[in-house]
């Protein structure tokens, strides 16, 4: 407010206005969820957050920390963004959002097992190649000579992306079967080399070696890793979803935590609105004024009746 009008206001006033804005956006949140459920392709991601008022240790319930590990989740498309906060990373939170168990399109995400529950109703699932490249890079950095297969696998993934980009740039809407099989064959070869090179290896704690786990994951999930080769509308990474969470991570870096899960959810609703209106070229100050006046912009209706 000081930057806009040269008027100093208190932190309490700002918190009061933020709470009022968040309260006015329930209709927007309902509509953005409905709109996302109709999208053919969406991207998902999640990140842990910290709260202070309702953390178990704040109530002397140290043993309850496994039941309360708050996360912020996002589900988004190119022009729609939803953010939501849950008390945990698991289905206890995911099922309450009324989104993931109803979505039937193609989901692009990391390999978090929590999303597996919903795969039965999905059209397809695309695993984020950027996450996999980071995992493969970590394996190579730990053992450069032994894990050459992981370096080769990264090149296979990038070659697949380039093949799609080149084909799309040439006006094509699909790779032919020979092009797809060439990439899949190179992919299977490197995954198998990784499995063989690390078979039976254990960590100092007796766990399976991470290089073996990664190579086996590549082999087992080839269809989800390379799905983008068969559908040019599907991105090969979930980077857009990570971008939607950037504001949350910046807030944690600056403030260290959120006050409570309730205020985290209010923060998520407000930022869902601010990001979505920007993606839809809606003037932000007008959209904020409209929301505070009781008729927030939504993706289903230009104006939501008060």
Short mmCIF file of C-alpha atoms in Angstrom, two decimals:
data_model
loop_
_atom_site.label_atom_id
_atom_site.label_comp_id
_atom_site.label_asym_id
_atom_site.label_seq_id
_atom_site.Cartn_x
_atom_site.Cartn_y
_atom_site.Cartn_z
CA UNK A 1 0.00 0.00 0.00
CA UNK A 2 2.88 2.36 0.77
CA UNK A 3 4.31 1.69 -2.70
CA UNK A 4 0.97 2.35 -4.39
CA UNK A 5 -0.44 5.24 -2.40
CA UNK A 6 2.36 6.43 -0.11
CA UNK A 7 0.38 5.39 2.97
CA UNK A 8 1.84 3.39 5.83
CA UNK A 9 -0.38 0.59 7.16
CA UNK A 10 0.07 -1.91 9.95
CA UNK A 11 0.81 -5.60 9.56
CA UNK A 12 -2.50 -6.30 11.29
CA UNK A 13 -4.38 -4.31 8.64
CA UNK A 14 -2.66 -6.26 5.87
CA UNK A 15 -3.50 -9.57 7.56
CA UNK A 16 -7.12 -8.51 7.91
CA UNK A 17 -7.38 -7.58 4.23
CA UNK A 18 -5.64 -10.83 3.20
CA UNK A 19 -8.12 -12.84 5.26
CA UNK A 20 -10.99 -10.93 3.68
CA UNK A 21 -9.60 -11.53 0.19
CA UNK A 22 -9.11 -15.24 0.84
CA UNK A 23 -12.67 -15.49 2.16
CA UNK A 24 -14.02 -13.91 -1.01
CA UNK A 25 -12.30 -16.49 -3.24
CA UNK A 26 -14.18 -19.68 -2.33
CA UNK A 27 -16.21 -19.37 -5.53
CA UNK A 28 -13.04 -18.92 -7.56
CA UNK A 29 -11.47 -21.98 -5.96
CA UNK A 30 -14.54 -24.12 -6.69
CA UNK A 31 -14.60 -22.94 -10.31
CA UNK A 32 -10.88 -23.40 -10.94
CA UNK A 33 -11.18 -26.98 -9.65
CA UNK A 34 -14.12 -27.61 -11.98
CA UNK A 35 -12.21 -26.13 -14.90
CA UNK A 36 -9.10 -28.20 -14.14
CA UNK A 37 -11.14 -31.41 -14.06
CA UNK A 38 -12.09 -30.70 -17.69
CA UNK A 39 -8.50 -30.12 -18.83
CA UNK A 40 -7.04 -32.93 -20.99
CA UNK A 41 -3.55 -32.48 -19.47
CA UNK A 42 -2.62 -31.22 -16.00
CA UNK A 43 0.60 -31.05 -14.02
CA UNK A 44 1.02 -31.81 -10.32
CA UNK A 45 3.66 -31.18 -7.69
CA UNK A 46 3.99 -30.81 -3.94
CA UNK A 47 6.36 -29.28 -1.41
CA UNK A 48 6.66 -29.52 2.40
CA UNK A 49 5.89 -26.45 4.50
CA UNK A 50 6.27 -25.55 8.16
CA UNK A 51 3.61 -24.10 10.45
CA UNK A 52 4.01 -23.05 14.06
CA UNK A 53 0.62 -22.78 15.75
CA UNK A 54 -0.70 -26.24 14.99
CA UNK A 55 2.54 -28.22 14.79
CA UNK A 56 2.49 -31.26 17.14
CA UNK A 57 5.51 -30.06 19.10
CA UNK A 58 3.67 -26.80 19.85
CA UNK A 59 1.12 -28.86 21.79
CA UNK A 60 3.64 -31.18 23.38
CA UNK A 61 2.62 -34.03 21.05
CA UNK A 62 6.03 -34.97 19.69
CA UNK A 63 4.82 -38.44 18.76
CA UNK A 64 2.23 -36.99 16.40
CA UNK A 65 4.70 -35.50 13.93
CA UNK A 66 4.14 -38.34 11.44
CA UNK A 67 0.44 -37.48 11.28
CA UNK A 68 1.11 -33.77 10.80
CA UNK A 69 3.60 -33.02 8.05
CA UNK A 70 1.94 -30.21 6.11
CA UNK A 71 2.48 -29.90 2.37
CA UNK A 72 1.30 -27.53 -0.32
CA UNK A 73 0.07 -29.21 -3.49
CA UNK A 74 -0.59 -27.83 -6.94
CA UNK A 75 -2.60 -29.02 -9.90
CA UNK A 76 -2.36 -26.79 -12.94
CA UNK A 77 -2.71 -26.50 -16.68
CA UNK A 78 -1.27 -23.88 -18.99
CA UNK A 79 -3.72 -21.17 -17.89
CA UNK A 80 -5.19 -22.46 -14.62
CA UNK A 81 -3.48 -22.89 -11.26
CA UNK A 82 -4.82 -24.38 -8.04
CA UNK A 83 -2.80 -24.51 -4.81
CA UNK A 84 -3.96 -26.26 -1.67
CA UNK A 85 -2.50 -27.08 1.73
CA UNK A 86 -2.90 -30.40 3.52
CA UNK A 87 -1.90 -31.68 6.94
CA UNK A 88 0.16 -34.45 5.37
CA UNK A 89 1.61 -35.53 2.04
CA UNK A 90 -0.53 -38.65 1.81
CA UNK A 91 -4.06 -39.56 0.78
CA UNK A 92 -5.44 -38.23 4.04
CA UNK A 93 -4.87 -34.78 2.53
CA UNK A 94 -5.11 -35.56 -1.19
CA UNK A 95 -8.56 -37.12 -0.94
CA UNK A 96 -9.95 -34.06 0.83
CA UNK A 97 -9.22 -31.71 -2.06
CA UNK A 98 -11.86 -33.23 -4.33
CA UNK A 99 -9.52 -33.13 -7.31
CA UNK A 100 -7.09 -35.98 -7.73
CA UNK A 101 -9.63 -38.78 -7.26
CA UNK A 102 -11.90 -37.15 -9.90
CA UNK A 103 -9.39 -36.19 -12.58
CA UNK A 104 -9.50 -38.42 -15.68
CA UNK A 105 -7.12 -36.75 -18.13
CA UNK A 106 -3.33 -37.10 -18.45
CA UNK A 107 -1.37 -36.26 -15.31
CA UNK A 108 2.25 -35.07 -15.48
CA UNK A 109 4.08 -35.40 -12.17
CA UNK A 110 7.14 -36.68 -10.39
CA UNK A 111 7.24 -40.32 -9.32
CA UNK A 112 5.58 -39.74 -5.95
CA UNK A 113 3.69 -42.91 -5.04
CA UNK A 114 0.75 -40.95 -3.66
CA UNK A 115 -0.51 -40.32 -7.17
CA UNK A 116 -0.53 -44.05 -8.03
CA UNK A 117 -3.85 -44.51 -6.27
CA UNK A 118 -5.54 -42.37 -8.92
CA UNK A 119 -3.91 -43.93 -11.99
CA UNK A 120 -6.79 -46.31 -12.67
CA UNK A 121 -9.05 -43.49 -13.86
CA UNK A 122 -6.39 -41.46 -15.69
CA UNK A 123 -6.12 -41.40 -19.47
CA UNK A 124 -2.34 -41.60 -18.97
CA UNK A 125 0.44 -40.56 -16.62
CA UNK A 126 3.66 -38.87 -17.70
CA UNK A 127 6.59 -38.92 -15.29
CA UNK A 128 8.69 -35.77 -15.14
CA UNK A 129 11.88 -36.34 -17.12
CA UNK A 130 13.59 -33.42 -15.36
CA UNK A 131 13.24 -35.20 -12.00
CA UNK A 132 14.62 -38.39 -13.53
CA UNK A 133 17.55 -36.54 -15.09
CA UNK A 134 18.38 -35.06 -11.69
CA UNK A 135 18.28 -38.52 -10.12
CA UNK A 136 20.50 -39.96 -12.86
CA UNK A 137 22.92 -37.05 -12.48
CA UNK A 138 23.18 -37.75 -8.76
CA UNK A 139 24.03 -41.40 -9.43
CA UNK A 140 26.76 -40.41 -11.91
CA UNK A 141 28.26 -37.82 -9.56
CA UNK A 142 28.51 -40.45 -6.80
CA UNK A 143 30.23 -43.05 -9.02
CA UNK A 144 31.28 -41.53 -12.35
CA UNK A 145 33.02 -44.59 -13.77
CA UNK A 146 30.57 -47.23 -12.67
CA UNK A 147 27.37 -45.42 -13.62
CA UNK A 148 28.10 -44.46 -17.24
CA UNK A 149 24.72 -45.98 -18.13
CA UNK A 150 23.01 -43.13 -16.29
CA UNK A 151 24.83 -40.55 -18.41
CA UNK A 152 23.76 -42.45 -21.52
CA UNK A 153 20.17 -42.61 -20.22
CA UNK A 154 20.09 -38.83 -19.82
CA UNK A 155 21.10 -38.52 -23.47
CA UNK A 156 18.35 -40.94 -24.48
CA UNK A 157 15.76 -38.85 -22.63
CA UNK A 158 17.01 -35.68 -24.27
CA UNK A 159 17.06 -37.37 -27.67
CA UNK A 160 13.42 -38.30 -27.18
CA UNK A 161 12.52 -34.71 -26.38
CA UNK A 162 14.47 -33.46 -29.41
CA UNK A 163 12.73 -35.94 -31.70
CA UNK A 164 9.35 -34.60 -30.56
CA UNK A 165 10.44 -30.97 -30.89
CA UNK A 166 11.89 -31.53 -34.37
CA UNK A 167 8.78 -33.34 -35.54
CA UNK A 168 6.46 -30.66 -34.17
CA UNK A 169 8.63 -27.96 -35.73
CA UNK A 170 8.26 -29.71 -39.08
CA UNK A 171 4.48 -29.59 -38.75
CA UNK A 172 4.04 -33.23 -37.76
CA UNK A 173 1.68 -34.29 -34.97
CA UNK A 174 3.25 -37.67 -34.18
CA UNK A 175 6.41 -39.75 -34.39
CA UNK A 176 6.20 -42.88 -36.50
CA UNK A 177 6.47 -46.30 -34.92
CA UNK A 178 10.07 -46.81 -36.06
CA UNK A 179 11.20 -43.54 -34.47
CA UNK A 180 9.49 -44.39 -31.21
CA UNK A 181 10.88 -47.92 -31.08
CA UNK A 182 14.43 -46.70 -31.74
CA UNK A 183 14.25 -44.46 -28.67
CA UNK A 184 12.56 -47.13 -26.55
CA UNK A 185 15.20 -49.72 -27.54
CA UNK A 186 18.05 -47.40 -26.53
CA UNK A 187 16.21 -46.62 -23.28
CA UNK A 188 15.68 -50.31 -22.42
CA UNK A 189 19.32 -51.07 -23.20
CA UNK A 190 20.67 -48.45 -20.79
CA UNK A 191 18.21 -49.40 -18.05
CA UNK A 192 19.26 -53.04 -18.33
CA UNK A 193 22.95 -52.10 -18.23
CA UNK A 194 22.27 -50.15 -15.03
CA UNK A 195 20.46 -53.10 -13.46
CA UNK A 196 23.27 -55.51 -14.35
CA UNK A 197 26.03 -53.15 -13.17
CA UNK A 198 24.40 -52.71 -9.77
CA UNK A 199 22.68 -56.03 -9.22
CA UNK A 200 22.96 -57.25 -5.64
CA UNK A 201 24.73 -54.13 -4.39
CA UNK A 202 23.80 -52.78 -0.97
CA UNK A 203 24.39 -49.56 0.89
CA UNK A 204 26.24 -49.43 4.20
CA UNK A 205 22.86 -49.76 5.93
CA UNK A 206 22.00 -52.87 3.96
CA UNK A 207 19.48 -51.20 1.66
CA UNK A 208 19.33 -51.77 -2.08
CA UNK A 209 21.77 -49.53 -3.90
CA UNK A 210 20.14 -46.32 -5.23
CA UNK A 211 21.66 -46.88 -8.68
CA UNK A 212 19.97 -50.28 -8.93
CA UNK A 213 16.66 -48.84 -7.70
CA UNK A 214 16.83 -46.06 -10.30
CA UNK A 215 17.72 -48.40 -13.17
CA UNK A 216 14.89 -50.77 -12.24
CA UNK A 217 12.49 -47.85 -11.99
CA UNK A 218 13.47 -46.73 -15.47
CA UNK A 219 12.79 -50.21 -16.85
CA UNK A 220 9.52 -50.76 -15.00
CA UNK A 221 8.05 -47.36 -15.87
CA UNK A 222 9.15 -46.94 -19.47
CA UNK A 223 5.61 -46.25 -20.71
CA UNK A 224 5.10 -43.42 -18.21
CA UNK A 225 8.55 -41.93 -18.81
CA UNK A 226 8.21 -41.92 -22.60
CA UNK A 227 4.48 -41.26 -22.95
CA UNK A 228 5.20 -37.80 -24.40
CA UNK A 229 6.60 -39.51 -27.50
CA UNK A 230 3.10 -40.66 -28.39
CA UNK A 231 1.19 -37.49 -27.48
CA UNK A 232 2.65 -34.13 -28.44
CA UNK A 233 0.20 -32.27 -26.19
CA UNK A 234 1.88 -33.73 -23.10
CA UNK A 235 5.00 -31.95 -21.76
CA UNK A 236 7.98 -34.12 -20.86
CA UNK A 237 8.47 -32.39 -17.49
CA UNK A 238 6.30 -31.02 -14.70
CA UNK A 239 8.31 -27.80 -14.57
CA UNK A 240 5.20 -25.63 -14.85
CA UNK A 241 3.87 -27.20 -11.64
CA UNK A 242 7.18 -26.50 -9.89
CA UNK A 243 6.92 -22.89 -11.02
CA UNK A 244 3.48 -22.60 -9.41
CA UNK A 245 5.07 -23.56 -6.06
CA UNK A 246 7.90 -21.06 -6.34
CA UNK A 247 5.99 -18.40 -4.38
CA UNK A 248 5.52 -20.85 -1.51
CA UNK A 249 9.23 -21.64 -1.38
CA UNK A 250 10.16 -17.97 -1.48
CA UNK A 251 7.76 -17.27 1.42
CA UNK A 252 9.38 -20.05 3.48
CA UNK A 253 12.86 -18.80 2.62
CA UNK A 254 12.00 -15.29 3.79
CA UNK A 255 9.63 -15.97 6.70
CA UNK A 256 10.75 -19.44 7.72
CA UNK A 257 7.22 -20.76 8.21
CA UNK A 258 3.50 -20.18 7.94
CA UNK A 259 1.54 -19.36 11.08
CA UNK A 260 -1.00 -22.18 10.81
CA UNK A 261 -2.55 -24.60 8.35
CA UNK A 262 -5.57 -22.28 8.11
CA UNK A 263 -3.45 -19.30 7.09
CA UNK A 264 -1.49 -21.52 4.69
CA UNK A 265 -4.73 -22.48 2.97
CA UNK A 266 -5.72 -18.81 2.73
CA UNK A 267 -2.31 -18.03 1.23
CA UNK A 268 -2.78 -20.83 -1.32
CA UNK A 269 -6.23 -19.58 -2.35
CA UNK A 270 -4.97 -16.03 -2.84
CA UNK A 271 -1.95 -17.11 -4.88
CA UNK A 272 -4.03 -19.48 -6.97
CA UNK A 273 -6.11 -16.44 -7.88
CA UNK A 274 -3.18 -14.10 -8.50
CA UNK A 275 -1.29 -16.57 -10.70
CA UNK A 276 -4.38 -17.58 -12.68
CA UNK A 277 -5.51 -14.04 -13.41
CA UNK A 278 -2.00 -13.20 -14.63
CA UNK A 279 -2.03 -16.22 -16.95
CA UNK A 280 -5.38 -15.05 -18.30
CA UNK A 281 -4.29 -11.42 -18.80
CA UNK A 282 -6.76 -10.11 -16.22
CA UNK A 283 -5.64 -6.77 -14.70
CA UNK A 284 -4.57 -7.71 -11.15
CA UNK A 285 -5.74 -4.62 -9.28
CA UNK A 286 -9.15 -4.80 -10.94
CA UNK A 287 -9.39 -8.52 -10.13
CA UNK A 288 -8.48 -7.90 -6.49
CA UNK A 289 -11.01 -5.07 -6.19
CA UNK A 290 -13.68 -7.26 -7.79
CA UNK A 291 -12.93 -10.08 -5.37
CA UNK A 292 -13.12 -7.79 -2.33
CA UNK A 293 -16.41 -6.43 -3.69
CA UNK A 294 -17.82 -9.96 -3.81
CA UNK A 295 -17.59 -10.81 -7.50
CA UNK A 296 -14.20 -12.40 -8.10
CA UNK A 297 -13.10 -13.36 -11.58
CA UNK A 298 -13.34 -17.09 -12.22
CA UNK A 299 -12.40 -19.27 -15.22
CA UNK A 300 -16.02 -20.38 -15.67
CA UNK A 301 -17.69 -16.99 -15.39
CA UNK A 302 -16.21 -13.58 -16.05
CA UNK A 303 -17.93 -12.40 -12.90
CA UNK A 304 -19.21 -14.45 -9.99
CA UNK A 305 -22.44 -12.92 -8.66
CA UNK A 306 -22.12 -11.62 -5.13
#
